[in-house]
Structure formats: structure tokens, C-alpha cells
PDB file of C-alpha atoms in Angstrom:
ATOM      1  CA  TYR L 167      19.129 -25.340  85.159  1.00 91.00           C
ATOM      2  CA  HIS L 168      17.157 -23.222  82.702  1.00 91.00           C
ATOM      3  CA  ASN L 169      19.018 -21.166  80.047  1.00 90.00           C
ATOM      4  CA  VAL L 170      22.109 -20.209  82.034  1.00 92.00           C
ATOM      5  CA  TYR L 171      24.075 -17.188  80.829  1.00 92.00           C
ATOM      6  CA  GLY L 172      26.943 -15.106  82.146  1.00 92.00           C
ATOM      7  CA  PRO L 173      30.663 -14.414  82.039  1.00 90.00           C
ATOM      8  CA  ARG L 174      33.022 -17.002  80.524  1.00 87.00           C
ATOM      9  CA  MET L 175      30.366 -18.733  78.430  1.00 84.00           C
ATOM     10  CA  PRO L 176      31.826 -20.496  75.415  1.00 82.00           C
ATOM     11  CA  ARG L 177      31.919 -18.495  72.225  1.00 80.00           C
ATOM     12  CA  ASN L 178      30.315 -19.605  68.933  1.00 74.00           C
ATOM     13  CA  THR L 179      28.865 -22.916  70.016  1.00 71.00           C
ATOM     14  CA  PRO L 180      25.233 -24.002  69.684  1.00 68.00           C
ATOM     15  CA  TYR L 181      25.576 -26.161  72.796  1.00 67.00           C
ATOM     16  CA  ALA L 182      25.820 -23.225  75.219  1.00 72.00           C
ATOM     17  CA  GLY L 183      22.374 -21.898  74.399  1.00 85.00           C
ATOM     18  CA  VAL L 184      20.771 -19.007  72.631  1.00 89.00           C
ATOM     19  CA  ALA L 185      22.316 -16.336  74.889  1.00 91.00           C
ATOM     20  CA  SER L 186      25.810 -17.440  73.880  1.00 90.00           C
ATOM     21  CA  ILE L 187      24.844 -17.604  70.201  1.00 90.00           C
ATOM     22  CA  PHE L 188      23.427 -14.059  70.265  1.00 93.00           C
ATOM     23  CA  ARG L 189      26.373 -12.723  72.288  1.00 92.00           C
ATOM     24  CA  SER L 190      28.841 -14.254  69.836  1.00 90.00           C
ATOM     25  CA  ALA L 191      26.991 -12.685  66.898  1.00 93.00           C
ATOM     26  CA  LEU L 192      27.112  -9.237  68.516  1.00 93.00           C
ATOM     27  CA  GLU L 193      30.804  -9.590  69.275  1.00 90.00           C
ATOM     28  CA  ASP L 194      31.352 -10.472  65.605  1.00 91.00           C
ATOM     29  CA  SER L 195      29.393  -7.321  64.570  1.00 93.00           C
ATOM     30  CA  ARG L 196      26.433  -9.368  63.325  1.00 93.00           C
ATOM     31  CA  ASN L 197      22.848  -8.944  64.391  1.00 92.00           C
ATOM     32  CA  PRO L 198      21.354 -11.827  66.372  1.00 94.00           C
ATOM     33  CA  ASN L 199      19.133 -14.081  64.259  1.00 94.00           C
ATOM     34  CA  VAL L 200      15.943 -14.643  66.253  1.00 95.00           C
ATOM     35  CA  THR L 201      13.986 -17.656  65.011  1.00 93.00           C
ATOM     36  CA  GLU L 202      10.217 -17.955  64.654  1.00 94.00           C
ATOM     37  CA  ASP L 203       8.510 -14.746  65.807  1.00 96.00           C
ATOM     38  CA  GLY L 204      10.808 -14.166  68.788  1.00 95.00           C
ATOM     39  CA  ARG L 205       8.002 -14.735  71.287  1.00 96.00           C
ATOM     40  CA  GLN L 206       9.169 -18.157  72.484  1.00 94.00           C
ATOM     41  CA  ARG L 207       9.331 -17.971  76.296  1.00 95.00           C
ATOM     42  CA  ARG L 208      12.313 -19.112  78.358  1.00 93.00           C
ATOM     43  CA  ASN L 209      13.738 -18.649  81.844  1.00 93.00           C
ATOM     44  CA  PHE L 210      17.147 -17.035  81.599  1.00 93.00           C
ATOM     45  CA  VAL L 211      19.168 -17.400  84.794  1.00 95.00           C
ATOM     46  CA  HIS L 212      22.522 -15.794  85.554  1.00 96.00           C
ATOM     47  CA  VAL L 213      25.421 -18.118  86.346  1.00 95.00           C
ATOM     48  CA  ARG L 214      25.959 -16.455  89.766  1.00 96.00           C
ATOM     49  CA  ASP L 215      22.368 -17.339  90.653  1.00 97.00           C
ATOM     50  CA  VAL L 216      23.096 -20.935  89.605  1.00 97.00           C
ATOM     51  CA  ALA L 217      26.175 -20.936  91.858  1.00 97.00           C
ATOM     52  CA  ALA L 218      24.091 -19.574  94.756  1.00 97.00           C
ATOM     53  CA  ALA L 219      21.498 -22.327  94.205  1.00 97.00           C
ATOM     54  CA  ASN L 220      24.233 -24.968  94.239  1.00 96.00           C
ATOM     55  CA  VAL L 221      25.628 -23.602  97.520  1.00 97.00           C
ATOM     56  CA  ALA L 222      22.120 -23.562  98.989  1.00 96.00           C
ATOM     57  CA  ALA L 223      21.666 -27.205  97.949  1.00 93.00           C
ATOM     58  CA  LEU L 224      24.952 -28.169  99.602  1.00 92.00           C
ATOM     59  CA  LEU L 225      24.046 -26.388 102.820  1.00 92.00           C
ATOM     60  CA  THR L 226      20.453 -27.615 103.050  1.00 89.00           C
ATOM     61  CA  GLU L 227      20.226 -30.525 105.444  1.00 84.00           C
ATOM     62  CA  ARG L 228      18.111 -33.415 104.208  1.00 80.00           C
ATOM     63  CA  PRO L 229      17.915 -37.011 105.373  1.00 79.00           C
ATOM     64  CA  ILE L 230      20.423 -39.274 103.636  1.00 78.00           C
ATOM     65  CA  GLY L 231      18.991 -40.888 100.535  1.00 79.00           C
ATOM     66  CA  THR L 232      16.357 -38.247  99.881  1.00 83.00           C
ATOM     67  CA  PHE L 233      16.282 -36.351  96.649  1.00 85.00           C
ATOM     68  CA  VAL L 234      14.214 -33.370  95.656  1.00 89.00           C
ATOM     69  CA  ALA L 235      14.366 -32.069  92.100  1.00 93.00           C
ATOM     70  CA  CYS L 236      14.255 -28.268  91.844  1.00 95.00           C
ATOM     71  CA  ASN L 237      14.128 -25.951  88.857  1.00 95.00           C
ATOM     72  CA  ILE L 238      16.923 -23.403  88.981  1.00 96.00           C
ATOM     73  CA  ALA L 239      15.683 -20.507  86.936  1.00 95.00           C
ATOM     74  CA  SER L 240      14.730 -16.877  87.120  1.00 94.00           C
ATOM     75  CA  THR L 241      11.372 -16.138  88.647  1.00 92.00           C
ATOM     76  CA  GLN L 242      10.136 -14.527  85.447  1.00 91.00           C
ATOM     77  CA  SER L 243      10.117 -15.932  81.933  1.00 93.00           C
ATOM     78  CA  ARG L 244      11.160 -13.702  79.035  1.00 95.00           C
ATOM     79  CA  THR L 245      10.849 -14.065  75.306  1.00 96.00           C
ATOM     80  CA  VAL L 246      13.840 -14.938  73.181  1.00 95.00           C
ATOM     81  CA  GLY L 247      13.216 -11.648  71.337  1.00 96.00           C
ATOM     82  CA  GLU L 248      13.339  -9.681  74.595  1.00 96.00           C
ATOM     83  CA  MET L 249      16.630 -11.334  75.492  1.00 96.00           C
ATOM     84  CA  ALA L 250      18.124 -10.520  72.086  1.00 96.00           C
ATOM     85  CA  GLU L 251      16.968  -6.901  72.305  1.00 96.00           C
ATOM     86  CA  GLU L 252      18.221  -6.444  75.877  1.00 95.00           C
ATOM     87  CA  LEU L 253      21.607  -7.858  74.913  1.00 94.00           C
ATOM     88  CA  ALA L 254      21.810  -5.689  71.772  1.00 95.00           C
ATOM     89  CA  ARG L 255      20.793  -2.635  73.821  1.00 94.00           C
ATOM     90  CA  ALA L 256      23.610  -3.399  76.275  1.00 93.00           C
ATOM     91  CA  PHE L 257      25.927  -3.472  73.247  1.00 90.00           C
ATOM     92  CA  GLY L 258      24.763   0.067  72.437  1.00 91.00           C
ATOM     93  CA  ALA L 259      22.371  -0.819  69.594  1.00 91.00           C
ATOM     94  CA  GLY L 260      18.821   0.385  69.130  1.00 90.00           C
ATOM     95  CA  PRO L 261      15.937  -0.421  66.774  1.00 92.00           C
ATOM     96  CA  GLY L 262      17.029  -0.020  63.171  1.00 88.00           C
ATOM     97  CA  ASP L 263      20.746  -0.290  63.975  1.00 90.00           C
ATOM     98  CA  GLU L 264      22.950  -2.833  62.244  1.00 89.00           C
ATOM     99  CA  LEU L 265      23.281  -4.910  65.428  1.00 92.00           C
ATOM    100  CA  TRP L 266      19.577  -4.916  66.287  1.00 96.00           C
ATOM    101  CA  PRO L 267      18.136  -8.475  66.354  1.00 96.00           C
ATOM    102  CA  ARG L 268      16.545  -9.763  63.158  1.00 95.00           C
ATOM    103  CA  ILE L 269      13.365 -11.847  63.380  1.00 95.00           C
ATOM    104  CA  SER L 270      13.915 -14.474  60.692  1.00 93.00           C
ATOM    105  CA  GLY L 271      10.748 -16.542  60.894  1.00 91.00           C
ATOM    106  CA  ALA L 272      12.940 -19.628  60.465  1.00 91.00           C
ATOM    107  CA  PHE L 273      12.654 -22.462  62.961  1.00 87.00           C
ATOM    108  CA  ARG L 274      14.903 -25.068  64.497  1.00 82.00           C
ATOM    109  CA  LEU L 275      13.657 -28.602  63.959  1.00 83.00           C
ATOM    110  CA  GLY L 276      12.625 -30.120  67.274  1.00 82.00           C
ATOM    111  CA  ASP L 277      12.672 -26.822  69.178  1.00 83.00           C
ATOM    112  CA  VAL L 278       9.940 -26.316  71.760  1.00 85.00           C
ATOM    113  CA  ARG L 279       7.785 -23.179  71.675  1.00 86.00           C
ATOM    114  CA  HIS L 280       7.840 -22.367  75.406  1.00 89.00           C
ATOM    115  CA  VAL L 281      10.103 -23.727  78.145  1.00 89.00           C
ATOM    116  CA  PHE L 282       9.820 -22.018  81.479  1.00 86.00           C
ATOM    117  CA  ALA L 283       9.793 -23.276  85.024  1.00 91.00           C
ATOM    118  CA  SER L 284       8.165 -22.883  88.376  1.00 94.00           C
ATOM    119  CA  THR L 285      10.778 -21.966  90.963  1.00 95.00           C
ATOM    120  CA  ASN L 286       8.445 -22.573  93.931  1.00 96.00           C
ATOM    121  CA  ARG L 287      10.142 -25.795  95.033  1.00 95.00           C
ATOM    122  CA  ALA L 288      13.645 -24.275  94.905  1.00 96.00           C
ATOM    123  CA  GLU L 289      12.403 -21.466  97.116  1.00 96.00           C
ATOM    124  CA  ALA L 290      10.610 -23.799  99.546  1.00 95.00           C
ATOM    125  CA  VAL L 291      13.318 -26.476  99.788  1.00 93.00           C
ATOM    126  CA  LEU L 292      16.524 -24.477  99.305  1.00 94.00           C
ATOM    127  CA  GLY L 293      15.455 -20.972 100.191  1.00 95.00           C
ATOM    128  CA  PHE L 294      16.728 -20.030  96.732  1.00 96.00           C
ATOM    129  CA  ARG L 295      15.302 -17.250  94.626  1.00 96.00           C
ATOM    130  CA  SER L 296      17.205 -15.697  91.727  1.00 96.00           C
ATOM    131  CA  SER L 297      18.504 -12.245  92.585  1.00 97.00           C
ATOM    132  CA  ILE L 298      20.224 -10.895  89.474  1.00 96.00           C
ATOM    133  CA  SER L 299      17.810  -8.843  87.407  1.00 95.00           C
ATOM    134  CA  PHE L 300      17.444  -9.575  83.722  1.00 94.00           C
ATOM    135  CA  ALA L 301      18.633  -6.083  82.717  1.00 94.00           C
ATOM    136  CA  ASP L 302      21.661  -6.141  85.037  1.00 95.00           C
ATOM    137  CA  GLY L 303      22.599  -9.669  83.990  1.00 95.00           C
ATOM    138  CA  MET L 304      22.383  -8.870  80.282  1.00 95.00           C
ATOM    139  CA  GLU L 305      24.383  -5.660  80.784  1.00 95.00           C
ATOM    140  CA  GLU L 306      27.167  -7.623  82.475  1.00 95.00           C
ATOM    141  CA  PHE L 307      26.975 -10.443  79.924  1.00 93.00           C
ATOM    142  CA  ALA L 308      27.323  -7.967  77.031  1.00 93.00           C
ATOM    143  CA  ARG L 309      30.691  -6.848  78.401  1.00 91.00           C
ATOM    144  CA  ALA L 310      31.950 -10.166  79.748  1.00 89.00           C
ATOM    145  CA  LYS L 311      34.734 -12.036  78.092  1.00 84.00           C
ATOM    146  CA  LEU L 312      33.657 -15.205  76.313  1.00 84.00           C
ATOM    147  CA  ARG L 313      35.914 -18.224  76.172  1.00 82.00           C
ATOM    148  CA  THR L 314      36.876 -20.172  73.097  1.00 77.00           C
ATOM    149  CA  PRO L 315      35.661 -23.759  73.403  1.00 66.00           C
ATOM    150  CA  VAL L 316      38.291 -26.465  73.281  1.00 65.00           C
ATOM    151  CA  ARG L 317      38.102 -28.437  70.015  1.00 66.00           C
ATOM    152  CA  ARG L 318      38.700 -32.143  70.352  1.00 65.00           C
TER     153      ARG L 318
END
């Protein structure tokens, strides 16, 4: 799964991914802090698309003992900056507003510049292709309730 986002993501945890981090910042009335130059490319895929891919995998008949790895991702990569801006826009912010993403130039040690996937095998083997548009998914995600992670 590549950069899953959607309703009921955990709030304020670095383990849920950048979408959750940015969404939590916006909910706390802080602008998202975009590292590097914001042009790192990722595949962001909506959780309902992930569920559809899982159902497709369960329903696809394959000989017992065979395994085929598939990337479950959107068909189009986006930059981290684009994701932050789309999410802020869905929150009602625009360029220059307090909630507009801030490009910090900072970096996360060990982070990879670009991580995006080919979805060709998922389409060929499972008949799966993501269907939720980036704009629609971010609009829904901006209004979705986040959950508080359980502390152990």
C-alpha cells in the first residue's frame, strides 16, 4: 500500500504518514510543515480504494500456493506539496493564509526523495484501478473525523 489516507486515520502520529500529520496540523489550526522543497513525489491512495483492492484480491482465483505482489496505489503520483495544498484548500485556506502549507527546507533523516509505484500489475492481475480522485479524496479527508491513537 502506498501512502494511504482517509477517514478514521489516527491523529497526531508520525506512523500514519504525511497525510495524517498535515491533517492533524490543520485541525489544530497550524499550517502543515512541508519538508525539503515540497516536490517529493508519492502515490496517495484513498482507504476505500485499498479496501476495493483487498476485495478484488480475495475474489481473484489463483492456483493454491501462488503469490503475486501488487502495488496498491493511485495511478498518478503527486508531490507532497500538492497534497498539503489540496488538503489546506479543502480546509478553506488559500495562498498567504495562516493555514497554507509552509515549505521549511528541513529534511527527515533517511527519507527517500521519490516513492511512487506502477499499478500495472494490480490492474492486470486483480482488475483493480484506483477510482477516488485526488481532489475528492482530499476534500473528504479534510472533513473526516480522525481517531486518537491508543497509547500503550
